[in-house]
XYZ file of C-alpha atoms in Angstrom:
740
model
C -12.744 -17.733 48.865
C -16.382 -16.666 49.000
C -17.207 -19.046 46.141
C -15.402 -21.903 47.918
C -17.347 -21.340 51.156
C -20.662 -21.087 49.262
C -20.017 -24.351 47.429
C -19.046 -26.041 50.718
C -22.384 -24.872 52.199
C -24.216 -26.274 49.126
C -25.860 -22.898 48.441
C -26.712 -21.196 45.165
C -26.123 -17.468 44.730
C -29.826 -16.846 45.137
C -30.015 -18.938 48.312
C -27.020 -17.127 49.878
C -28.516 -13.784 48.872
C -31.793 -14.654 50.589
C -30.019 -15.893 53.743
C -27.634 -12.912 54.052
C -29.704 -10.034 52.711
C -26.915 -9.214 50.201
C -28.071 -8.949 46.587
C -27.199 -11.715 44.157
C -25.580 -9.100 41.837
C -23.232 -7.965 44.623
C -22.364 -11.571 45.437
C -21.624 -12.244 41.768
C -19.315 -9.195 41.565
C -17.442 -10.384 44.672
C -17.001 -13.930 43.378
C -15.769 -12.705 39.975
C -13.253 -10.321 41.533
C -15.056 -7.160 40.440
C -15.552 -6.154 44.071
C -12.597 -6.896 46.341
C -13.320 -4.494 49.234
C -16.956 -4.939 50.382
C -18.142 -3.152 53.550
C -17.579 -4.816 56.976
C -21.322 -5.276 57.621
C -21.718 -7.043 54.265
C -18.916 -9.473 55.059
C -20.290 -10.120 58.573
C -23.746 -10.903 57.151
C -22.195 -13.349 54.696
C -20.101 -15.033 57.400
C -23.254 -15.469 59.515
C -25.235 -16.896 56.605
C -22.427 -19.314 55.765
C -21.925 -20.305 59.437
C -18.159 -19.709 59.244
C -15.970 -20.684 62.217
C -13.539 -18.196 63.794
C -10.493 -18.779 61.551
C -12.456 -18.795 58.274
C -14.545 -15.857 59.431
C -11.474 -13.793 60.373
C -9.763 -14.592 57.045
C -12.779 -13.473 54.995
C -13.105 -10.237 57.002
C -9.352 -9.538 56.632
C -9.420 -10.041 52.850
C -12.269 -7.549 52.511
C -10.425 -5.081 54.740
C -7.302 -5.349 52.554
C -9.401 -4.700 49.466
C -10.909 -1.583 51.031
C -7.435 -0.303 51.923
C -6.210 -0.784 48.354
C -9.261 1.079 47.030
C -8.617 3.935 49.452
C -4.922 4.084 48.530
C -5.732 4.206 44.841
C -8.359 6.902 45.302
C -6.166 8.864 47.708
C -3.057 9.006 45.506
C -4.828 10.244 42.385
C -1.683 9.201 40.517
C -1.650 7.817 36.958
C -5.315 8.671 36.436
C -6.671 7.810 32.996
C -7.134 10.932 30.790
C -10.566 11.839 29.479
C -11.692 10.345 26.204
C -13.105 12.413 23.336
C -16.841 12.404 22.722
C -16.440 12.446 18.934
C -14.283 9.290 18.733
C -15.044 7.655 15.389
C -14.150 4.377 13.693
C -11.467 1.914 14.841
C -14.123 -0.717 15.578
C -11.807 -3.593 14.655
C -8.984 -2.158 16.758
C -11.250 -1.699 19.804
C -12.472 -5.269 19.381
C -8.825 -6.406 19.282
C -8.030 -4.700 22.603
C -11.189 -6.071 24.227
C -10.448 -9.617 23.087
C -6.842 -9.366 24.272
C -7.781 -8.043 27.696
C -10.345 -10.813 28.163
C -8.067 -13.698 27.232
C -7.598 -16.308 29.914
C -4.564 -16.002 32.154
C -1.528 -18.090 31.191
C 0.744 -19.023 34.135
C 3.604 -16.531 34.326
C 2.407 -14.553 31.286
C 0.340 -11.368 31.498
C -1.646 -10.139 28.500
C 0.193 -7.177 26.950
C -0.993 -5.305 23.865
C 1.424 -3.132 21.874
C -0.087 -0.465 19.595
C 2.442 1.015 17.156
C 2.236 3.493 14.310
C 3.497 6.813 12.956
C 2.788 10.225 14.437
C -0.754 11.526 14.193
C -2.561 8.196 13.911
C -4.320 8.446 17.287
C -2.545 5.665 19.177
C -3.042 7.371 22.549
C -6.654 8.273 21.769
C -7.378 4.653 20.867
C -5.672 3.286 23.996
C -7.523 5.736 26.261
C -10.851 4.945 24.599
C -10.251 1.218 25.014
C -9.179 1.640 28.656
C -12.336 3.591 29.529
C -14.455 0.880 27.914
C -12.564 -1.801 29.854
C -12.649 -0.029 33.233
C -15.557 -2.138 34.649
C -13.492 -5.265 34.045
C -10.585 -3.942 36.130
C -12.001 -3.125 39.595
C -8.513 -2.711 41.075
C -7.788 0.257 38.867
C -6.926 1.506 35.399
C -3.670 3.475 35.401
C -2.117 5.685 32.720
C 1.531 6.715 32.450
C 3.102 8.889 29.745
C 6.643 7.626 29.157
C 7.590 10.697 27.054
C 9.250 8.470 24.477
C 9.599 11.215 21.850
C 10.990 13.862 24.199
C 14.745 14.510 24.473
C 14.651 12.875 27.920
C 12.188 9.956 28.149
C 10.874 9.113 31.618
C 13.548 7.085 33.478
C 12.522 3.537 34.382
C 13.064 4.003 38.113
C 10.869 7.124 38.102
C 8.158 5.372 36.087
C 8.156 2.455 38.548
C 7.983 4.855 41.473
C 4.905 6.584 40.046
C 3.162 3.291 39.352
C 3.975 1.863 42.785
C 2.546 4.951 44.509
C -0.553 4.722 42.303
C -0.942 1.101 43.381
C -0.908 2.191 47.033
C 2.690 1.640 48.114
C 3.896 4.017 50.832
C 7.083 5.949 50.103
C 9.102 4.020 52.695
C 8.023 0.708 51.121
C 9.438 1.563 47.666
C 12.926 0.093 47.054
C 15.646 2.405 45.805
C 16.884 0.228 42.923
C 15.151 -0.595 39.634
C 15.225 -4.370 40.167
C 13.597 -4.068 43.574
C 10.940 -1.667 42.334
C 10.156 -3.889 39.340
C 9.813 -6.946 41.584
C 7.441 -5.157 43.984
C 5.456 -3.786 41.031
C 4.973 -7.243 39.529
C 3.958 -8.714 42.893
C 1.306 -6.015 43.392
C -0.145 -6.577 39.905
C -0.123 -10.365 40.180
C -3.270 -10.544 42.343
C -4.988 -7.379 41.152
C -7.323 -6.990 38.254
C -5.666 -3.796 37.100
C -4.917 -2.376 33.646
C -1.822 -0.248 33.068
C -1.659 1.947 29.953
C 1.956 2.802 29.107
C 1.796 5.572 26.534
C 4.475 6.824 24.158
C 7.191 4.294 24.953
C 10.744 5.095 23.892
C 12.402 1.679 23.790
C 12.220 -1.949 24.814
C 14.513 -1.250 27.770
C 12.148 1.387 29.106
C 9.075 -0.833 28.758
C 10.235 -4.276 29.929
C 10.417 -3.511 33.687
C 6.926 -1.952 33.514
C 5.142 -5.037 32.173
C 3.140 -7.306 34.509
C 4.844 -10.620 35.157
C 1.708 -12.753 35.208
C -1.569 -13.104 37.009
C -4.499 -10.717 36.804
C -2.769 -7.460 35.824
C -2.618 -6.496 32.128
C -1.011 -3.731 30.085
C -1.531 -1.686 26.912
C 1.551 -0.015 25.404
C 1.691 2.620 22.657
C 4.831 3.586 20.755
C 5.919 5.162 17.502
C 8.775 2.710 17.271
C 8.048 -0.914 16.436
C 9.808 -2.148 19.613
C 10.635 -5.322 17.706
C 12.724 -6.647 20.599
C 9.775 -6.966 22.975
C 8.836 -10.592 23.472
C 5.510 -12.092 24.496
C 3.336 -9.158 23.387
C 0.429 -8.981 20.954
C 0.980 -6.336 18.283
C -1.418 -3.965 16.558
C -0.002 -1.786 13.775
C -2.243 1.239 13.391
C -2.850 2.671 9.928
C -4.644 5.757 8.594
C -8.423 5.879 8.796
C -10.259 4.791 5.633
C -11.696 7.773 3.780
C -15.253 7.021 4.897
C -14.266 6.888 8.590
C -12.069 9.976 8.184
C -15.048 11.887 6.815
C -17.223 10.626 9.684
C -14.652 11.857 12.225
C -14.510 15.279 10.587
C -18.310 15.503 10.588
C -18.374 14.467 14.266
C -15.939 17.270 15.175
C -18.031 19.765 13.189
C -21.437 18.600 14.450
C -22.044 21.581 16.770
C -20.879 24.181 14.264
C -23.426 26.717 13.237
C -22.064 26.979 9.691
C -23.258 24.677 6.960
C -20.510 22.661 5.268
C -21.042 20.887 1.969
C -20.432 17.155 2.064
C -18.111 17.304 -0.955
C -15.885 19.898 0.747
C -15.685 17.822 3.945
C -14.842 14.775 1.834
C -12.078 16.738 0.076
C -10.684 17.890 3.420
C -10.627 14.304 4.683
C -8.735 13.239 1.552
C -6.079 15.925 1.976
C -5.600 14.937 5.632
C -4.643 11.455 4.438
C -6.662 9.621 7.092
C -4.482 10.952 9.954
C -6.739 11.600 12.964
C -4.434 14.387 14.212
C -4.661 16.220 10.877
C -8.443 15.727 10.841
C -8.661 17.016 14.416
C -6.648 20.117 13.499
C -8.739 20.811 10.400
C -11.966 20.323 12.367
C -10.788 22.500 15.268
C -9.816 25.298 12.907
C -13.317 25.323 11.446
C -15.018 25.068 14.843
C -12.984 28.011 16.165
C -13.751 30.145 13.084
C -17.515 30.190 12.490
C -17.054 32.518 9.530
C -15.133 29.885 7.570
C -16.567 26.882 5.779
C -15.005 23.591 4.784
C -14.575 24.717 1.183
C -12.446 27.702 2.332
C -10.071 25.478 4.303
C -9.959 22.881 1.514
C -8.919 25.627 -0.903
C -6.070 26.606 1.434
C -4.914 22.992 1.767
C -4.894 22.517 -2.009
C -1.598 24.409 -2.128
C 0.937 21.735 -1.153
C 3.538 24.393 -0.422
C 1.405 25.650 2.467
C -0.512 22.523 3.520
C 1.560 21.681 6.588
C 1.446 25.310 7.764
C -2.343 25.294 7.443
C -2.647 22.079 9.456
C -2.084 23.776 12.793
C -4.540 24.839 15.479
C -3.217 26.341 18.695
C -0.623 23.950 20.103
C -1.648 21.200 17.665
C 0.681 21.128 14.651
C 1.021 18.179 12.314
C 4.571 19.244 11.381
C 5.565 19.278 15.059
C 4.347 15.700 15.458
C 6.523 14.570 12.526
C 9.379 16.731 13.799
C 9.593 14.800 17.074
C 10.293 11.613 15.102
C 12.723 13.410 12.768
C 14.793 14.657 15.703
C 15.350 11.052 16.829
C 17.045 10.090 13.548
C 20.776 9.816 13.010
C 22.193 12.578 10.787
C 22.810 10.170 7.895
C 19.235 8.883 8.117
C 17.857 12.436 8.166
C 19.743 13.110 4.944
C 18.272 10.033 3.237
C 14.781 10.878 4.565
C 14.616 14.444 3.290
C 16.247 13.640 -0.077
C 13.755 10.847 -0.734
C 11.194 13.647 -1.143
C 12.829 14.272 -4.548
C 11.820 10.838 -5.884
C 9.153 11.476 -8.545
C 7.334 8.171 -8.009
C 5.098 7.015 -5.178
C 7.500 4.304 -4.032
C 11.203 3.496 -4.055
C 13.610 0.718 -3.149
C 16.947 0.607 -1.335
C 18.944 1.044 -4.553
C 17.248 4.360 -5.326
C 17.503 5.419 -1.672
C 21.271 4.810 -1.853
C 21.549 7.021 -4.950
C 19.616 9.983 -3.515
C 21.143 9.595 -0.052
C 24.690 9.406 -1.370
C 25.355 6.231 0.585
C 26.059 2.543 0.069
C 23.267 0.015 -0.364
C 23.998 -1.225 3.167
C 23.742 2.329 4.501
C 20.436 2.750 2.655
C 19.032 -0.427 4.218
C 20.001 0.812 7.684
C 18.399 4.211 7.077
C 15.202 2.701 5.666
C 14.918 0.323 8.611
C 15.243 3.244 11.034
C 12.634 5.265 9.133
C 10.179 2.369 9.132
C 10.845 1.754 12.825
C 9.828 5.342 13.624
C 6.842 5.270 11.283
C 8.210 7.850 8.845
C 8.070 5.338 5.981
C 5.781 2.453 5.116
C 7.228 -0.748 3.671
C 5.844 -3.791 1.908
C 6.889 -7.352 1.180
C 8.301 -6.479 -2.265
C 11.105 -4.371 -0.791
C 9.536 -1.046 -1.743
C 8.883 1.892 0.560
C 6.570 4.863 0.430
C 5.715 8.068 2.278
C 2.380 9.066 3.682
C 1.466 12.138 1.600
C 1.802 14.540 4.549
C 5.108 12.989 5.647
C 6.444 13.513 2.114
C 5.560 17.210 2.380
C 7.354 17.353 5.728
C 10.442 15.674 4.221
C 10.400 18.148 1.338
C 10.180 21.086 3.774
C 13.170 19.729 5.687
C 15.084 19.371 2.410
C 14.425 22.968 1.373
C 15.251 24.210 4.841
C 18.456 22.243 5.388
C 20.079 21.849 1.955
C 20.939 24.664 -0.503
C 19.264 24.871 -3.911
C 22.450 24.013 -5.805
C 22.843 20.811 -3.838
C 19.181 19.879 -4.354
C 19.560 20.406 -8.096
C 22.699 18.260 -8.209
C 20.994 15.427 -6.316
C 18.014 15.629 -8.670
C 20.233 15.329 -11.751
C 22.123 12.398 -10.215
C 18.889 10.625 -9.332
C 17.110 11.211 -12.663
C 20.217 10.192 -14.623
C 20.390 6.953 -12.669
C 16.673 6.282 -13.186
C 16.929 6.860 -16.950
C 20.001 4.639 -17.196
C 18.158 1.884 -15.339
C 15.031 2.275 -17.479
C 17.047 2.309 -20.705
C 19.017 -0.753 -19.638
C 15.787 -2.539 -18.706
C 14.090 -1.651 -21.998
C 17.034 -2.940 -24.053
C 16.416 -6.445 -22.701
C 13.462 -6.775 -25.106
C 15.223 -5.665 -28.265
C 15.930 -8.349 -30.876
C 19.489 -9.592 -30.511
C 19.968 -8.233 -27.003
C 22.692 -10.087 -25.133
C 23.143 -10.563 -21.416
C 25.345 -7.925 -19.811
C 28.990 -8.904 -19.476
C 29.125 -7.783 -15.835
C 28.035 -10.525 -13.389
C 26.920 -7.803 -10.952
C 24.527 -6.137 -13.438
C 21.503 -4.629 -11.721
C 19.047 -6.420 -14.021
C 20.174 -9.880 -15.015
C 17.127 -11.222 -16.893
C 14.149 -10.023 -18.942
C 11.886 -11.001 -16.038
C 13.791 -8.696 -13.689
C 13.772 -5.922 -16.288
C 10.024 -6.266 -16.840
C 9.360 -6.153 -13.100
C 11.585 -3.123 -12.565
C 9.961 -1.122 -15.368
C 6.431 -1.807 -14.125
C 7.051 -1.253 -10.423
C 9.116 1.915 -10.944
C 7.138 3.443 -13.802
C 6.212 6.604 -11.871
C 9.856 7.239 -11.034
C 11.475 6.656 -14.415
C 8.652 8.488 -16.205
C 9.135 11.440 -13.836
C 12.865 11.311 -14.548
C 12.143 11.330 -18.292
C 9.989 14.457 -17.880
C 12.658 16.185 -15.788
C 15.475 15.417 -18.232
C 13.328 16.648 -21.121
C 12.650 19.846 -19.161
C 16.364 20.593 -18.676
C 17.272 19.816 -22.289
C 19.003 16.425 -21.873
C 17.631 15.324 -25.254
C 20.127 12.526 -25.945
C 19.296 10.701 -22.695
C 15.556 11.191 -23.253
C 15.726 9.825 -26.794
C 17.842 6.815 -25.761
C 15.287 5.916 -23.097
C 12.276 6.376 -25.402
C 13.913 4.223 -28.087
C 14.649 1.475 -25.563
C 10.909 1.165 -24.828
C 10.040 0.225 -28.427
C 9.850 -3.535 -27.956
C 8.882 -3.506 -24.291
C 5.803 -1.403 -25.065
C 4.359 -4.409 -26.942
C 4.374 -6.355 -23.683
C 2.507 -3.599 -21.805
C 0.603 -2.026 -24.659
C -2.354 -0.668 -22.668
C -0.222 1.222 -20.148
C -1.377 4.866 -20.154
C 2.030 6.513 -20.429
C 3.307 5.448 -23.854
C 1.882 8.529 -25.583
C 3.953 10.769 -23.313
C 7.093 8.619 -23.605
C 7.143 8.629 -27.391
C 6.050 12.281 -27.646
C 9.042 13.257 -25.503
C 11.182 10.983 -27.675
C 9.998 12.641 -30.881
C 10.609 16.118 -29.431
C 14.102 15.073 -28.306
C 14.941 13.725 -31.790
C 13.709 16.978 -33.349
C 15.861 18.972 -30.923
C 18.870 16.858 -31.912
C 18.098 17.396 -35.619
C 17.803 13.670 -36.355
C 14.876 13.058 -38.786
C 15.309 9.280 -38.927
C 15.106 8.815 -35.154
C 12.236 11.304 -35.113
C 10.446 9.136 -37.690
C 10.924 6.133 -35.392
C 9.273 7.952 -32.500
C 6.409 9.171 -34.721
C 5.812 5.584 -35.854
C 5.622 4.566 -32.196
C 3.159 7.384 -31.536
C 1.119 6.104 -34.472
C 1.155 2.636 -32.856
C -0.075 4.152 -29.566
C -3.069 5.678 -31.325
C -3.702 2.459 -33.245
C -3.571 -0.136 -30.457
C -4.269 1.269 -26.999
C -6.240 4.367 -28.093
C -7.878 3.333 -31.399
C -7.682 6.906 -32.729
C -7.244 5.796 -36.313
C -7.149 9.128 -38.129
C -4.416 10.318 -35.762
C -2.535 7.088 -36.491
C -2.609 7.841 -40.209
C -1.477 11.426 -39.602
C 1.558 10.256 -37.608
C 2.499 7.559 -40.160
C 2.370 10.167 -42.943
C 4.730 12.430 -40.967
C 7.024 9.489 -40.188
C 7.096 8.389 -43.827
C 8.018 11.900 -44.971
C 10.890 12.190 -42.465
C 12.114 8.636 -43.163
C 12.053 9.234 -46.940
C 14.157 12.371 -46.522
C 16.587 10.400 -44.359
C 16.623 7.333 -46.636
C 15.488 5.032 -43.802
C 13.668 2.208 -45.603
C 13.023 0.360 -42.352
C 11.029 3.277 -40.938
C 9.179 3.732 -44.253
C 8.179 0.053 -44.101
C 7.108 0.389 -40.457
C 4.932 3.380 -41.340
C 3.254 1.291 -44.099
C 2.681 -1.556 -41.628
C 1.115 0.639 -38.928
C -0.956 2.564 -41.459
C -2.275 -0.767 -42.779
C -3.564 -1.579 -39.304
C -5.510 1.690 -39.171
C -6.848 1.241 -42.719
C -8.042 -2.276 -41.884
C -9.979 -1.044 -38.843
C -11.496 1.736 -40.945
C -12.790 -0.922 -43.348
C -10.513 0.177 -46.188
C -9.328 -3.392 -46.715
C -7.903 -3.107 -50.234
C -5.695 -0.204 -49.162
C -4.723 -2.085 -45.992
C -3.682 -5.198 -47.925
C -1.648 -3.117 -50.385
C 0.159 -1.288 -47.555
C 0.856 -4.544 -45.704
C 2.262 -6.225 -48.831
C 4.484 -3.194 -49.472
C 5.760 -3.260 -45.857
C 6.437 -7.024 -46.025
C 8.464 -6.642 -49.242
C 10.576 -3.836 -47.793
C 11.268 -5.639 -44.512
C 12.221 -8.835 -46.350
C 14.525 -6.920 -48.669
C 16.186 -5.303 -45.635
C 16.619 -8.704 -43.993
C 14.369 -7.718 -41.085
C 12.705 -11.121 -40.621
C 11.182 -10.134 -37.276
C 9.085 -7.341 -38.748
C 8.484 -9.321 -41.931
C 6.723 -11.945 -39.803
C 4.611 -9.246 -38.157
C 3.475 -8.170 -41.607
C 2.550 -11.739 -42.553
C 0.360 -11.975 -39.463
C -1.270 -8.616 -40.169
C -1.912 -9.648 -43.765
C -3.712 -12.745 -42.512
C -5.900 -10.518 -40.341
C -6.792 -8.372 -43.369
C -7.802 -11.513 -45.289
C -9.873 -12.724 -42.347
C -11.706 -9.394 -42.121
C -12.387 -9.563 -45.849
C -14.092 -12.940 -45.304
C -11.355 -14.958 -47.045
C -11.049 -17.445 -44.165
C -9.224 -20.212 -46.076
C -6.613 -17.762 -47.409
C -6.223 -16.242 -43.941
C -5.756 -19.710 -42.409
C -3.056 -20.550 -44.983
C -1.324 -17.261 -44.219
C -1.316 -17.952 -40.452
C -0.137 -21.540 -40.915
C 2.763 -20.328 -43.104
C 3.607 -17.768 -40.416
C 3.471 -20.414 -37.698
C 5.804 -22.657 -39.690
C 8.242 -19.754 -40.056
C 8.078 -19.016 -36.333
C 8.829 -22.648 -35.535
C 11.748 -22.820 -38.003
C 14.989 -22.277 -36.085
C 16.765 -21.484 -39.395
C 14.392 -18.649 -40.302
C 16.673 -15.981 -38.857
C 14.050 -14.713 -36.436
C 15.150 -13.479 -33.049
C 14.144 -16.229 -30.575
C 12.511 -13.778 -28.145
C 10.452 -12.223 -30.968
C 9.416 -15.663 -32.182
C 8.391 -16.634 -28.655
C 6.296 -13.465 -28.439
C 4.592 -13.943 -31.820
C 4.054 -17.736 -31.700
C 1.045 -17.845 -29.303
C -0.601 -14.945 -31.152
C -0.263 -16.738 -34.493
C -1.545 -19.949 -32.910
C -4.610 -18.094 -31.613
C -5.287 -16.667 -35.092
C -5.110 -20.184 -36.537
C -7.680 -21.283 -33.954
C -9.875 -18.302 -34.766
C -9.889 -19.105 -38.484
C -10.602 -22.787 -37.819
C -13.616 -21.731 -35.772
C -14.866 -19.466 -38.551
C -14.521 -22.380 -40.982
C -16.585 -24.638 -38.704
C -13.701 -26.832 -37.462
C -14.638 -26.096 -33.886
C -13.002 -29.026 -32.121
C -9.598 -28.252 -33.643
C -10.167 -24.529 -33.018
C -10.763 -25.151 -29.312
C -7.538 -27.145 -29.085
C -5.431 -24.447 -30.806
C -6.979 -21.594 -28.814
C -6.535 -23.410 -25.503
C -2.849 -24.017 -26.267
C -2.363 -20.380 -27.329
C -4.017 -19.031 -24.164
C -1.760 -21.148 -21.984
C 1.351 -19.844 -23.785
C 0.120 -16.235 -23.515
C -0.423 -16.616 -19.807
C 3.109 -17.966 -19.368
C 4.562 -15.105 -21.437
C 2.407 -12.482 -19.640
C 0.621 -11.224 -22.770
C -2.741 -10.114 -21.356
C -4.038 -8.187 -24.388
C -3.965 -11.044 -26.942
C -4.914 -13.446 -24.136
C -8.147 -11.544 -23.450
C -9.100 -11.609 -27.131
C -8.248 -15.327 -27.447
C -10.370 -16.115 -24.370
C -13.328 -14.250 -25.842
C -12.925 -16.116 -29.145
C -12.673 -19.468 -27.345
C -15.797 -18.706 -25.306
C -17.768 -18.042 -28.498
C -16.583 -21.302 -30.104
C -17.496 -23.247 -26.937
C -20.953 -21.672 -27.019
C -21.377 -22.799 -30.650
C -20.518 -26.316 -29.476
C -23.255 -26.082 -26.779
C -20.618 -26.350 -24.038
C -22.470 -23.682 -22.080
C -20.787 -24.037 -18.692
C -17.269 -23.874 -20.171
C -18.283 -20.953 -22.356
C -19.666 -19.028 -19.379
C -16.488 -19.648 -17.367
C -14.265 -18.577 -20.294
C -16.231 -15.367 -20.876
C -15.815 -14.576 -17.179
C -12.034 -15.129 -17.438
C -11.892 -12.884 -20.507
C -13.786 -10.180 -18.593
C -11.245 -10.342 -15.751
C -8.267 -9.991 -18.121
C -9.912 -7.139 -20.053
C -10.585 -5.368 -16.764
C -6.968 -5.834 -15.687
C -5.709 -4.069 -18.839
C -8.242 -1.259 -18.443
C -10.592 -2.182 -21.307
C -13.838 -1.717 -19.370
C -16.049 -1.822 -22.462
C -14.763 -5.259 -23.507
C -14.918 -6.470 -19.904
C -18.556 -5.435 -19.612
C -19.357 -7.103 -22.941
C -17.856 -10.408 -21.805
C -19.631 -10.291 -18.433
C -22.941 -9.753 -20.231
C -22.223 -12.727 -22.496
C -21.287 -14.861 -19.471
C -24.557 -13.938 -17.748
C -26.531 -14.610 -20.915
C -24.921 -18.038 -21.194
C -26.147 -18.969 -17.708
């Protein structure tokens, strides 16, 4: 109204200020709604300066009087006052910016800006909301109000009581407050419509509790915090709070400790922050414990927290207990969901899916989905788009404590055996998909219905099935361990640089020895020799394992394993530069495999023999060898397993390209290598793909195709890095930089 009268009088702010004696800053605050209850003398001076007639003058004076009354009511009630913020608040810059942007968005007719901050216990949702509200207070001259809805208590605040508190805080007299919820909600919305007020609704229990407390539109806005996702709330902006990054967590801990007399080493504070998992509540507890005990230092507390058995007990300070915060959420779960939650602590891997949750929870897959949804809703689990779930580290410890407290040891042991047996069966079934001659399962409802699904399952669940393998080995289930290790034989070629194959095949060899089976033990020793040849390049160890395998296989009359030992030993001899011995071993292996009718491994020997010839500088002979191999791989009547041929074909094609390059036929070499790289990418063979890319880059450089060479070296570096070969990755990056 003041702005309308000023414009009608054709006055600027400065001109009205000069005429009335009221500062331009005060006038600006009044026109922007920051000041709605100016003093009577101020309003009279403005009315005089504007020359307002009786009706307009009386209306302006009355509006100011109403504003002063509202201010007095708000100050007089003292209800719903915003709690104090903490002076060591750290981080959350993006989240604070989000709340500020939301609260400053333009008003949409009938829609009030509402921000919903959700997240698990201990993440500092309330602290963030209070900090944001204090920062926003100047923008809400009609008040900033705070109401704890006690959403995690056994009896959350009833809606009618919450509305009553808010209405009194907004200045409503007791006799003006309706008795029913609908009437109170209507009055509440009408009061907020014309007031620039912010309401912080903390710790909401449900959508039904929150809906009547949201502004209906106009100037009033709201911030809501809740552990539950409150997915049913419509028309709200959502912020999902996560743990603090390690750097910010360390900064918060240092801020809490800043006035401590003791000196704490940065590395110990960093370690403490890591063990608190980025949870502000855990960091606050750890910091408070140190502040209240000047004789301690951060290293002392870090040493105590290192023991996982006692970590949750140590994360308590006075009435602050991290376990109590998790316990409030746990108490809200259905009994069946509690059972799934605590038993999931037995899973050896970092993540799990609904199928595994059903096994450990002793429920159907539908029951597992329901339980997982409830756990995610309360923030006790984190989920991702791939259908996998995981614990926060401290929540896992809490789940484990609940398991030990609520279920007897015999039952825990039985669940563990059931779970690990299922994991090993799944892993073994998945590994068999890559064996030559494997057929699709007869059952249409098989868990893994294609090699692609099997590959994905083995990679995503590696921590779990590897943990199951360790457990079964520890309790003497040698037959199951050996079956699983054997099933990984052909799959390991597809993921050859994975770090766990040494352990898998060591456990397999030990299981075969325990079963008294020298032939199967020889198989596992040959696989261990392969591990030391390919991923590890420990060549002398490779030769030691092949010698042991050959001895066991000879005693057992297993010519196939004798041949395999010759083949793997040849690879080590070639890399040691003992080429004559390597060629002799490879020829011997090829003869034995061919005599046994093992065409798959016979072809591997032909390829390896070509590599020996290449290393000896016999490029034409090597090229002939690779071309013969390629012809065999492309011959459908050769007897090769189609999946093995598909695996070997792009590798042989790349070796042909390599030899053509060495012989100076660079144009043809580029064509063959490019085709091979494309096939390797389709088949997900990163190790040979990286080598082929590096070879192609060198040939392109020899052709003076510098830009293409640089790009190809860079691609090779990326693939090498992805498989963990940092030395080769660095080499290719240097070559790419040199090319530019």
